[in-house]
Amino acid sequence: MAKGDAKKEWKEFLWNPRTREFLGRTASSWGLILLFYLAFYVFLGGLFAFTMYAMMMTLDDDTPTYQDRLSTPGMMIRPKGDELEIMYKVENTETWDTYVQALDGFLSSYNDSEQIKKNYECTADKYYIQTEGSSAKQYPKRSCQFKRSVLGDCSGIGDRFYGYNVGQPCIIVKLNRVVGLLPGKDGQTPFISCGPKGDDGDKIGELAYFPPNGTLNLMYFPYYGKKAQVNYAQPVVAVKFLNITNNVDVSVECKIVANNIPAGSERDKFCGKVSFKLRVDSRN
């Protein structure tokens, strides 16, 4: 085939003035094809949107559909320090001032005045279960007061340094929030217990708990979710180390004790417990 003939054929394929075809199809043919694909993709888009809508209708904004992995909640401390290590020197203010600031920031929402203004005085030692109304959800749900003053010597009110300046540091321990958790069967109040980890039993010294006995009062449960309880005051426990051995590393482990919460997993160090290292250096 001559070069000129091939060029002519390509031109006619792109646009044939005799048959008025573009790329081998007439305008009506192209119109039908485009109309088919438009309808096809509109149908697919509508089907996807309907599927997503149907799936979203099965979800609750406040409660996760599946919570099988949360039978034992995680735990954490404040202040956290680097890699859960709290180390400072009593005589050097700069080494512990960041810990004090961290506790101030964490406890600011627990100020008594804020709790009185935003939350409610609940009946202690029983779950604060909020039933739904006859036709609509009770929203937002109420939250019980957890006043900062409950933390006593670790509240930062009487002692604004939380004991760090005298070698008696306070650590705040919290249980992670789990929607619907009822941590205690037959009215037994759960509590947090801390102790030495490993062979550090003779180094940890005496501990003081705030609230007394490290209890997590039942009235703060169940938790209904961030959207439902916008002012929820998560209960915490403060632990004060009264006479920890100075100038050595002390490994500490805190755990939740409740008659209906399984023991933590050895594979997850934050499952129902939290371990951290505490070192208080001092010349005294």
PDB file of C-alpha atoms in Angstrom:
ATOM      1  CA  MET A   1       0.000   0.000   0.000  1.00  0.00           C
ATOM      2  CA  ALA A   2       1.341   3.393  -0.920  1.00  0.00           C
ATOM      3  CA  LYS A   3       2.198   5.862   1.787  1.00  0.00           C
ATOM      4  CA  GLY A   4      -0.375   8.323   0.443  1.00  0.00           C
ATOM      5  CA  ASP A   5      -3.178   5.747   0.578  1.00  0.00           C
ATOM      6  CA  ALA A   6      -2.413   4.875   4.220  1.00  0.00           C
ATOM      7  CA  LYS A   7      -2.477   8.535   5.158  1.00  0.00           C
ATOM      8  CA  LYS A   8      -5.799   8.970   3.375  1.00  0.00           C
ATOM      9  CA  GLU A   9      -7.306   5.990   5.188  1.00  0.00           C
ATOM     10  CA  TRP A  10      -6.267   7.448   8.582  1.00  0.00           C
ATOM     11  CA  LYS A  11      -7.832  10.765   7.723  1.00  0.00           C
ATOM     12  CA  GLU A  12     -11.060   9.091   6.698  1.00  0.00           C
ATOM     13  CA  PHE A  13     -11.044   7.042   9.911  1.00  0.00           C
ATOM     14  CA  LEU A  14     -10.744  10.202  11.977  1.00  0.00           C
ATOM     15  CA  TRP A  15     -13.404  11.991   9.948  1.00  0.00           C
ATOM     16  CA  ASN A  16     -15.227  10.696   6.901  1.00  0.00           C
ATOM     17  CA  PRO A  17     -17.060  13.606   5.219  1.00  0.00           C
ATOM     18  CA  ARG A  18     -19.071  11.278   2.945  1.00  0.00           C
ATOM     19  CA  THR A  19     -20.612   9.199   5.767  1.00  0.00           C
ATOM     20  CA  ARG A  20     -20.123  11.900   8.440  1.00  0.00           C
ATOM     21  CA  GLU A  21     -18.442   9.378  10.751  1.00  0.00           C
ATOM     22  CA  PHE A  22     -15.942  10.249  13.463  1.00  0.00           C
ATOM     23  CA  LEU A  23     -13.599   7.401  14.478  1.00  0.00           C
ATOM     24  CA  GLY A  24     -15.802   5.027  12.525  1.00  0.00           C
ATOM     25  CA  ARG A  25     -19.108   6.038  14.194  1.00  0.00           C
ATOM     26  CA  THR A  26     -21.829   8.512  13.393  1.00  0.00           C
ATOM     27  CA  ALA A  27     -22.926  11.173  15.864  1.00  0.00           C
ATOM     28  CA  SER A  28     -26.057   9.221  16.791  1.00  0.00           C
ATOM     29  CA  SER A  29     -23.974   6.083  17.423  1.00  0.00           C
ATOM     30  CA  TRP A  30     -21.609   8.007  19.700  1.00  0.00           C
ATOM     31  CA  GLY A  31     -24.553   9.581  21.457  1.00  0.00           C
ATOM     32  CA  LEU A  32     -26.125   6.199  22.213  1.00  0.00           C
ATOM     33  CA  ILE A  33     -22.824   4.818  23.543  1.00  0.00           C
ATOM     34  CA  LEU A  34     -22.224   7.844  25.780  1.00  0.00           C
ATOM     35  CA  LEU A  35     -25.821   7.692  26.999  1.00  0.00           C
ATOM     36  CA  PHE A  36     -25.408   4.007  27.867  1.00  0.00           C
ATOM     37  CA  TYR A  37     -22.204   4.578  29.879  1.00  0.00           C
ATOM     38  CA  LEU A  38     -23.701   7.617  31.592  1.00  0.00           C
ATOM     39  CA  ALA A  39     -26.703   5.587  32.705  1.00  0.00           C
ATOM     40  CA  PHE A  40     -24.470   2.652  33.675  1.00  0.00           C
ATOM     41  CA  TYR A  41     -22.171   4.726  35.911  1.00  0.00           C
ATOM     42  CA  VAL A  42     -25.077   6.655  37.405  1.00  0.00           C
ATOM     43  CA  PHE A  43     -26.594   3.298  38.351  1.00  0.00           C
ATOM     44  CA  LEU A  44     -23.299   2.093  39.881  1.00  0.00           C
ATOM     45  CA  GLY A  45     -22.898   5.346  41.811  1.00  0.00           C
ATOM     46  CA  GLY A  46     -26.456   5.139  43.080  1.00  0.00           C
ATOM     47  CA  LEU A  47     -25.995   1.508  44.110  1.00  0.00           C
ATOM     48  CA  PHE A  48     -22.799   2.385  46.016  1.00  0.00           C
ATOM     49  CA  ALA A  49     -24.493   5.345  47.743  1.00  0.00           C
ATOM     50  CA  PHE A  50     -27.478   3.201  48.730  1.00  0.00           C
ATOM     51  CA  THR A  51     -25.186   0.462  50.085  1.00  0.00           C
ATOM     52  CA  MET A  52     -23.227   2.978  52.166  1.00  0.00           C
ATOM     53  CA  TYR A  53     -26.456   4.540  53.447  1.00  0.00           C
ATOM     54  CA  ALA A  54     -27.870   1.149  54.426  1.00  0.00           C
ATOM     55  CA  MET A  55     -24.634   0.265  56.235  1.00  0.00           C
ATOM     56  CA  MET A  56     -24.515   3.601  58.078  1.00  0.00           C
ATOM     57  CA  MET A  57     -28.083   3.082  59.244  1.00  0.00           C
ATOM     58  CA  THR A  58     -26.943  -0.011  61.112  1.00  0.00           C
ATOM     59  CA  LEU A  59     -24.291   1.941  63.062  1.00  0.00           C
ATOM     60  CA  ASP A  60     -24.749   3.851  66.304  1.00  0.00           C
ATOM     61  CA  ASP A  61     -22.953   7.183  66.674  1.00  0.00           C
ATOM     62  CA  ASP A  62     -22.227   6.447  70.322  1.00  0.00           C
ATOM     63  CA  THR A  63     -21.735   2.698  70.674  1.00  0.00           C
ATOM     64  CA  PRO A  64     -19.264   0.567  68.676  1.00  0.00           C
ATOM     65  CA  THR A  65     -20.891  -2.365  66.912  1.00  0.00           C
ATOM     66  CA  TYR A  66     -18.190  -4.815  68.056  1.00  0.00           C
ATOM     67  CA  GLN A  67     -16.312  -4.619  71.375  1.00  0.00           C
ATOM     68  CA  ASP A  68     -15.063  -8.194  71.694  1.00  0.00           C
ATOM     69  CA  ARG A  69     -11.444  -7.035  71.936  1.00  0.00           C
ATOM     70  CA  LEU A  70     -12.116  -4.714  74.882  1.00  0.00           C
ATOM     71  CA  SER A  71     -13.005  -7.147  77.673  1.00  0.00           C
ATOM     72  CA  THR A  72      -9.963  -5.852  79.551  1.00  0.00           C
ATOM     73  CA  PRO A  73      -9.475  -2.078  79.162  1.00  0.00           C
ATOM     74  CA  GLY A  74      -6.065  -0.507  78.792  1.00  0.00           C
ATOM     75  CA  MET A  75      -4.428   1.706  81.407  1.00  0.00           C
ATOM     76  CA  MET A  76      -2.142   4.712  81.339  1.00  0.00           C
ATOM     77  CA  ILE A  77      -0.431   7.109  83.736  1.00  0.00           C
ATOM     78  CA  ARG A  78       0.080  10.848  83.980  1.00  0.00           C
ATOM     79  CA  PRO A  79       2.616  12.285  83.696  1.00  0.00           C
ATOM     80  CA  LYS A  80       3.875   9.789  81.135  1.00  0.00           C
ATOM     81  CA  GLY A  81       7.511  10.804  80.802  1.00  0.00           C
ATOM     82  CA  ASP A  82       9.709   9.409  78.051  1.00  0.00           C
ATOM     83  CA  GLU A  83       8.979   5.716  77.451  1.00  0.00           C
ATOM     84  CA  LEU A  84       7.011   5.598  80.725  1.00  0.00           C
ATOM     85  CA  GLU A  85      10.077   6.584  82.724  1.00  0.00           C
ATOM     86  CA  ILE A  86       9.721   9.275  85.380  1.00  0.00           C
ATOM     87  CA  MET A  87      13.170  10.334  86.539  1.00  0.00           C
ATOM     88  CA  TYR A  88      14.186  13.518  88.301  1.00  0.00           C
ATOM     89  CA  LYS A  89      16.441  15.058  90.915  1.00  0.00           C
ATOM     90  CA  VAL A  90      14.738  16.603  93.924  1.00  0.00           C
ATOM     91  CA  GLU A  91      17.204  19.483  94.243  1.00  0.00           C
ATOM     92  CA  ASN A  92      16.991  20.379  90.535  1.00  0.00           C
ATOM     93  CA  THR A  93      13.649  22.069  89.865  1.00  0.00           C
ATOM     94  CA  GLU A  94      14.052  21.903  86.091  1.00  0.00           C
ATOM     95  CA  THR A  95      14.102  18.094  86.145  1.00  0.00           C
ATOM     96  CA  TRP A  96      10.604  17.808  87.617  1.00  0.00           C
ATOM     97  CA  ASP A  97       8.870  21.038  86.608  1.00  0.00           C
ATOM     98  CA  THR A  98       7.604  19.480  83.339  1.00  0.00           C
ATOM     99  CA  TYR A  99       5.926  16.709  85.337  1.00  0.00           C
ATOM    100  CA  VAL A 100       4.150  19.276  87.504  1.00  0.00           C
ATOM    101  CA  GLN A 101       2.985  21.209  84.455  1.00  0.00           C
ATOM    102  CA  ALA A 102       1.701  18.013  82.847  1.00  0.00           C
ATOM    103  CA  LEU A 103      -0.359  17.189  85.944  1.00  0.00           C
ATOM    104  CA  ASP A 104      -1.713  20.747  86.092  1.00  0.00           C
ATOM    105  CA  GLY A 105      -2.862  20.476  82.491  1.00  0.00           C
ATOM    106  CA  PHE A 106      -4.400  17.042  82.923  1.00  0.00           C
ATOM    107  CA  LEU A 107      -6.315  17.955  86.079  1.00  0.00           C
ATOM    108  CA  SER A 108      -7.529  21.378  84.931  1.00  0.00           C
ATOM    109  CA  SER A 109     -10.846  19.957  83.703  1.00  0.00           C
ATOM    110  CA  TYR A 110     -11.377  18.382  87.135  1.00  0.00           C
ATOM    111  CA  ASN A 111     -11.373  21.711  88.986  1.00  0.00           C
ATOM    112  CA  ASP A 112     -14.176  21.673  91.547  1.00  0.00           C
ATOM    113  CA  SER A 113     -15.780  24.818  90.116  1.00  0.00           C
ATOM    114  CA  GLU A 114     -15.881  23.312  86.612  1.00  0.00           C
ATOM    115  CA  GLN A 115     -17.342  20.038  87.819  1.00  0.00           C
ATOM    116  CA  ILE A 116     -20.046  21.784  89.847  1.00  0.00           C
ATOM    117  CA  LYS A 117     -20.964  23.921  86.838  1.00  0.00           C
ATOM    118  CA  LYS A 118     -21.032  21.166  84.203  1.00  0.00           C
ATOM    119  CA  ASN A 119     -21.812  17.875  85.959  1.00  0.00           C
ATOM    120  CA  TYR A 120     -24.167  16.343  88.483  1.00  0.00           C
ATOM    121  CA  GLU A 121     -23.964  15.033  92.016  1.00  0.00           C
ATOM    122  CA  CYS A 122     -24.712  11.363  91.634  1.00  0.00           C
ATOM    123  CA  THR A 123     -25.550   8.681  94.147  1.00  0.00           C
ATOM    124  CA  ALA A 124     -22.306   6.929  95.046  1.00  0.00           C
ATOM    125  CA  ASP A 125     -21.653   3.188  94.915  1.00  0.00           C
ATOM    126  CA  LYS A 126     -24.148   2.332  92.191  1.00  0.00           C
ATOM    127  CA  TYR A 127     -24.099   2.516  88.413  1.00  0.00           C
ATOM    128  CA  TYR A 128     -25.499   5.694  86.887  1.00  0.00           C
ATOM    129  CA  ILE A 129     -27.544   4.031  84.155  1.00  0.00           C
ATOM    130  CA  GLN A 130     -29.480   6.498  82.018  1.00  0.00           C
ATOM    131  CA  THR A 131     -32.430   4.880  80.301  1.00  0.00           C
ATOM    132  CA  GLU A 132     -33.778   6.153  76.993  1.00  0.00           C
ATOM    133  CA  GLY A 133     -36.945   8.186  76.753  1.00  0.00           C
ATOM    134  CA  SER A 134     -40.127   6.850  75.191  1.00  0.00           C
ATOM    135  CA  SER A 135     -39.494   8.294  71.721  1.00  0.00           C
ATOM    136  CA  ALA A 136     -36.004   9.815  71.525  1.00  0.00           C
ATOM    137  CA  LYS A 137     -32.562   9.312  72.943  1.00  0.00           C
ATOM    138  CA  GLN A 138     -31.620  11.152  76.103  1.00  0.00           C
ATOM    139  CA  TYR A 139     -28.992  13.373  74.511  1.00  0.00           C
ATOM    140  CA  PRO A 140     -26.641  14.638  75.720  1.00  0.00           C
ATOM    141  CA  LYS A 141     -26.435  12.332  78.700  1.00  0.00           C
ATOM    142  CA  ARG A 142     -25.486  13.537  82.144  1.00  0.00           C
ATOM    143  CA  SER A 143     -22.093  12.974  83.742  1.00  0.00           C
ATOM    144  CA  CYS A 144     -21.204  12.643  87.403  1.00  0.00           C
ATOM    145  CA  GLN A 145     -18.900  15.054  89.178  1.00  0.00           C
ATOM    146  CA  PHE A 146     -15.320  13.976  89.773  1.00  0.00           C
ATOM    147  CA  LYS A 147     -13.841  16.838  91.756  1.00  0.00           C
ATOM    148  CA  ARG A 148     -10.134  17.489  91.789  1.00  0.00           C
ATOM    149  CA  SER A 149     -10.216  17.878  95.564  1.00  0.00           C
ATOM    150  CA  VAL A 150     -11.013  14.135  95.840  1.00  0.00           C
ATOM    151  CA  LEU A 151      -7.353  13.487  95.003  1.00  0.00           C
ATOM    152  CA  GLY A 152      -6.257  14.990  98.323  1.00  0.00           C
ATOM    153  CA  ASP A 153      -2.484  15.416  98.607  1.00  0.00           C
ATOM    154  CA  CYS A 154      -2.182  14.684  94.876  1.00  0.00           C
ATOM    155  CA  SER A 155      -4.766  17.232  93.735  1.00  0.00           C
ATOM    156  CA  GLY A 156      -2.279  20.067  93.317  1.00  0.00           C
ATOM    157  CA  ILE A 157      -4.481  22.269  95.517  1.00  0.00           C
ATOM    158  CA  GLY A 158      -2.715  22.102  98.881  1.00  0.00           C
ATOM    159  CA  ASP A 159       0.611  21.065  97.383  1.00  0.00           C
ATOM    160  CA  ARG A 160       1.085  22.709  94.010  1.00  0.00           C
ATOM    161  CA  PHE A 161       4.195  20.593  93.335  1.00  0.00           C
ATOM    162  CA  TYR A 162       2.441  17.227  93.839  1.00  0.00           C
ATOM    163  CA  GLY A 163       5.216  16.089  96.200  1.00  0.00           C
ATOM    164  CA  TYR A 164       7.941  16.175  93.537  1.00  0.00           C
ATOM    165  CA  ASN A 165       9.886  18.850  95.413  1.00  0.00           C
ATOM    166  CA  VAL A 166      10.215  16.662  98.517  1.00  0.00           C
ATOM    167  CA  GLY A 167      10.797  13.285  96.859  1.00  0.00           C
ATOM    168  CA  GLN A 168       7.212  12.052  97.337  1.00  0.00           C
ATOM    169  CA  PRO A 169       5.859  12.187  93.765  1.00  0.00           C
ATOM    170  CA  CYS A 170       2.240  11.651  92.757  1.00  0.00           C
ATOM    171  CA  ILE A 171       1.266   9.567  89.743  1.00  0.00           C
ATOM    172  CA  ILE A 172      -2.223   9.657  88.217  1.00  0.00           C
ATOM    173  CA  VAL A 173      -3.500   6.287  86.965  1.00  0.00           C
ATOM    174  CA  LYS A 174      -6.458   6.077  84.606  1.00  0.00           C
ATOM    175  CA  LEU A 175      -8.479   3.278  83.063  1.00  0.00           C
ATOM    176  CA  ASN A 176      -9.156   3.784  79.356  1.00  0.00           C
ATOM    177  CA  ARG A 177     -12.734   4.585  78.444  1.00  0.00           C
ATOM    178  CA  VAL A 178     -14.856   1.724  77.118  1.00  0.00           C
ATOM    179  CA  VAL A 179     -18.439   2.369  76.061  1.00  0.00           C
ATOM    180  CA  GLY A 180     -20.911   0.423  78.169  1.00  0.00           C
ATOM    181  CA  LEU A 181     -18.336  -1.052  80.559  1.00  0.00           C
ATOM    182  CA  LEU A 182     -19.694  -2.066  83.970  1.00  0.00           C
ATOM    183  CA  PRO A 183     -16.504  -2.886  85.931  1.00  0.00           C
ATOM    184  CA  GLY A 184     -17.839  -4.672  88.960  1.00  0.00           C
ATOM    185  CA  LYS A 185     -20.328  -7.465  89.569  1.00  0.00           C
ATOM    186  CA  ASP A 186     -22.741  -7.725  92.495  1.00  0.00           C
ATOM    187  CA  GLY A 187     -21.969  -4.189  93.624  1.00  0.00           C
ATOM    188  CA  GLN A 188     -18.250  -4.779  94.121  1.00  0.00           C
ATOM    189  CA  THR A 189     -16.329  -1.573  93.515  1.00  0.00           C
ATOM    190  CA  PRO A 190     -13.278  -1.931  91.264  1.00  0.00           C
ATOM    191  CA  PHE A 191     -10.006  -0.460  92.413  1.00  0.00           C
ATOM    192  CA  ILE A 192      -6.482   0.174  91.186  1.00  0.00           C
ATOM    193  CA  SER A 193      -3.577  -1.446  92.950  1.00  0.00           C
ATOM    194  CA  CYS A 194       0.095  -0.578  92.484  1.00  0.00           C
ATOM    195  CA  GLY A 195       3.136  -2.477  93.597  1.00  0.00           C
ATOM    196  CA  PRO A 196       6.698  -3.427  92.732  1.00  0.00           C
ATOM    197  CA  LYS A 197       7.450  -5.250  89.530  1.00  0.00           C
ATOM    198  CA  GLY A 198      10.108  -7.895  89.748  1.00  0.00           C
ATOM    199  CA  ASP A 199      12.548  -7.729  92.652  1.00  0.00           C
ATOM    200  CA  ASP A 200      11.898  -4.106  93.629  1.00  0.00           C
ATOM    201  CA  GLY A 201       9.668  -4.896  96.609  1.00  0.00           C
ATOM    202  CA  ASP A 202      12.087  -3.433  99.145  1.00  0.00           C
ATOM    203  CA  LYS A 203      12.526  -0.201  97.159  1.00  0.00           C
ATOM    204  CA  ILE A 204       8.998   0.994  96.470  1.00  0.00           C
ATOM    205  CA  GLY A 205       8.142   1.957 100.042  1.00  0.00           C
ATOM    206  CA  GLU A 206       4.705   2.970 101.334  1.00  0.00           C
ATOM    207  CA  LEU A 207       1.952   4.118  98.984  1.00  0.00           C
ATOM    208  CA  ALA A 208      -1.020   6.408  99.595  1.00  0.00           C
ATOM    209  CA  TYR A 209      -4.086   6.247  97.323  1.00  0.00           C
ATOM    210  CA  PHE A 210      -6.558   9.001  96.470  1.00  0.00           C
ATOM    211  CA  PRO A 211      -9.508   8.341  96.515  1.00  0.00           C
ATOM    212  CA  PRO A 212      -8.911   6.005  99.465  1.00  0.00           C
ATOM    213  CA  ASN A 213      -8.051   2.414  98.529  1.00  0.00           C
ATOM    214  CA  GLY A 214      -7.688   3.436  94.875  1.00  0.00           C
ATOM    215  CA  THR A 215     -11.395   2.906  94.194  1.00  0.00           C
ATOM    216  CA  LEU A 216     -13.163   3.763  90.945  1.00  0.00           C
ATOM    217  CA  ASN A 217     -16.679   4.519  92.143  1.00  0.00           C
ATOM    218  CA  LEU A 218     -19.466   2.733  90.275  1.00  0.00           C
ATOM    219  CA  MET A 219     -21.353   5.973  89.684  1.00  0.00           C
ATOM    220  CA  TYR A 220     -18.932   6.895  86.855  1.00  0.00           C
ATOM    221  CA  PHE A 221     -20.078   3.891  84.837  1.00  0.00           C
ATOM    222  CA  PRO A 222     -21.306   3.090  82.269  1.00  0.00           C
ATOM    223  CA  TYR A 223     -19.654   5.452  79.816  1.00  0.00           C
ATOM    224  CA  TYR A 224     -21.921   6.305  76.876  1.00  0.00           C
ATOM    225  CA  GLY A 225     -19.413   7.774  74.434  1.00  0.00           C
ATOM    226  CA  LYS A 226     -17.796  11.106  73.642  1.00  0.00           C
ATOM    227  CA  LYS A 227     -20.770  12.499  71.708  1.00  0.00           C
ATOM    228  CA  ALA A 228     -23.346  11.382  74.242  1.00  0.00           C
ATOM    229  CA  GLN A 229     -21.431  12.555  77.326  1.00  0.00           C
ATOM    230  CA  VAL A 230     -19.640  15.705  76.282  1.00  0.00           C
ATOM    231  CA  ASN A 231     -18.681  16.628  79.861  1.00  0.00           C
ATOM    232  CA  TYR A 232     -17.778  13.136  81.068  1.00  0.00           C
ATOM    233  CA  ALA A 233     -15.319  13.237  83.975  1.00  0.00           C
ATOM    234  CA  GLN A 234     -13.259  10.074  83.733  1.00  0.00           C
ATOM    235  CA  PRO A 235     -12.485   8.691  87.210  1.00  0.00           C
ATOM    236  CA  VAL A 236      -8.802   8.488  88.062  1.00  0.00           C
ATOM    237  CA  VAL A 237      -6.700   7.313  90.980  1.00  0.00           C
ATOM    238  CA  ALA A 238      -3.689   9.164  92.363  1.00  0.00           C
ATOM    239  CA  VAL A 239      -0.813   7.221  93.920  1.00  0.00           C
ATOM    240  CA  LYS A 240       1.669   8.983  96.173  1.00  0.00           C
ATOM    241  CA  PHE A 241       5.060   7.384  96.833  1.00  0.00           C
ATOM    242  CA  LEU A 242       5.784   8.313 100.441  1.00  0.00           C
ATOM    243  CA  ASN A 243       9.266   6.880 101.000  1.00  0.00           C
ATOM    244  CA  ILE A 244      10.593   5.396  97.797  1.00  0.00           C
ATOM    245  CA  THR A 245      14.273   4.431  97.845  1.00  0.00           C
ATOM    246  CA  ASN A 246      16.316   7.244  96.341  1.00  0.00           C
ATOM    247  CA  ASN A 247      19.012   7.061  93.658  1.00  0.00           C
ATOM    248  CA  VAL A 248      17.868   3.719  92.218  1.00  0.00           C
ATOM    249  CA  ASP A 249      15.498   2.658  89.433  1.00  0.00           C
ATOM    250  CA  VAL A 250      12.228   1.270  90.785  1.00  0.00           C
ATOM    251  CA  SER A 251       9.910  -0.713  88.493  1.00  0.00           C
ATOM    252  CA  VAL A 252       6.238  -0.171  89.343  1.00  0.00           C
ATOM    253  CA  GLU A 253       3.129  -1.920  88.036  1.00  0.00           C
ATOM    254  CA  CYS A 254      -0.441  -0.713  88.520  1.00  0.00           C
ATOM    255  CA  LYS A 255      -3.449  -2.845  87.611  1.00  0.00           C
ATOM    256  CA  ILE A 256      -7.221  -2.823  87.725  1.00  0.00           C
ATOM    257  CA  VAL A 257      -8.840  -5.223  90.182  1.00  0.00           C
ATOM    258  CA  ALA A 258     -12.485  -6.112  89.490  1.00  0.00           C
ATOM    259  CA  ASN A 259     -14.438  -9.325  89.778  1.00  0.00           C
ATOM    260  CA  ASN A 260     -15.659  -9.209  86.172  1.00  0.00           C
ATOM    261  CA  ILE A 261     -12.586  -7.938  84.303  1.00  0.00           C
ATOM    262  CA  PRO A 262     -10.216 -10.676  83.072  1.00  0.00           C
ATOM    263  CA  ALA A 263      -6.542 -10.470  83.916  1.00  0.00           C
ATOM    264  CA  GLY A 264      -4.398  -8.565  81.451  1.00  0.00           C
ATOM    265  CA  SER A 265      -2.591 -10.228  78.597  1.00  0.00           C
ATOM    266  CA  GLU A 266       1.145 -10.783  78.803  1.00  0.00           C
ATOM    267  CA  ARG A 267       1.375  -9.779  75.144  1.00  0.00           C
ATOM    268  CA  ASP A 268      -0.149  -6.349  75.797  1.00  0.00           C
ATOM    269  CA  LYS A 269       1.548  -4.427  78.601  1.00  0.00           C
ATOM    270  CA  PHE A 270      -1.302  -1.883  78.738  1.00  0.00           C
ATOM    271  CA  CYS A 271      -4.140  -4.424  78.938  1.00  0.00           C
ATOM    272  CA  GLY A 272      -5.581  -4.036  82.434  1.00  0.00           C
ATOM    273  CA  LYS A 273      -2.246  -2.817  83.759  1.00  0.00           C
ATOM    274  CA  VAL A 274       0.540  -0.338  83.174  1.00  0.00           C
ATOM    275  CA  SER A 275       4.207  -0.612  84.115  1.00  0.00           C
ATOM    276  CA  PHE A 276       6.609   2.279  84.478  1.00  0.00           C
ATOM    277  CA  LYS A 277      10.000   3.126  85.915  1.00  0.00           C
ATOM    278  CA  LEU A 278      10.367   5.674  88.692  1.00  0.00           C
ATOM    279  CA  ARG A 279      13.663   7.130  89.887  1.00  0.00           C
ATOM    280  CA  VAL A 280      14.017   9.871  92.493  1.00  0.00           C
ATOM    281  CA  ASP A 281      17.559  11.155  92.915  1.00  0.00           C
ATOM    282  CA  SER A 282      18.466  13.145  96.008  1.00  0.00           C
ATOM    283  CA  ARG A 283      21.522  14.080  98.049  1.00  0.00           C
ATOM    284  CA  ASN A 284      19.644  13.336 101.269  1.00  0.00           C
TER     285      ASN A 284
END
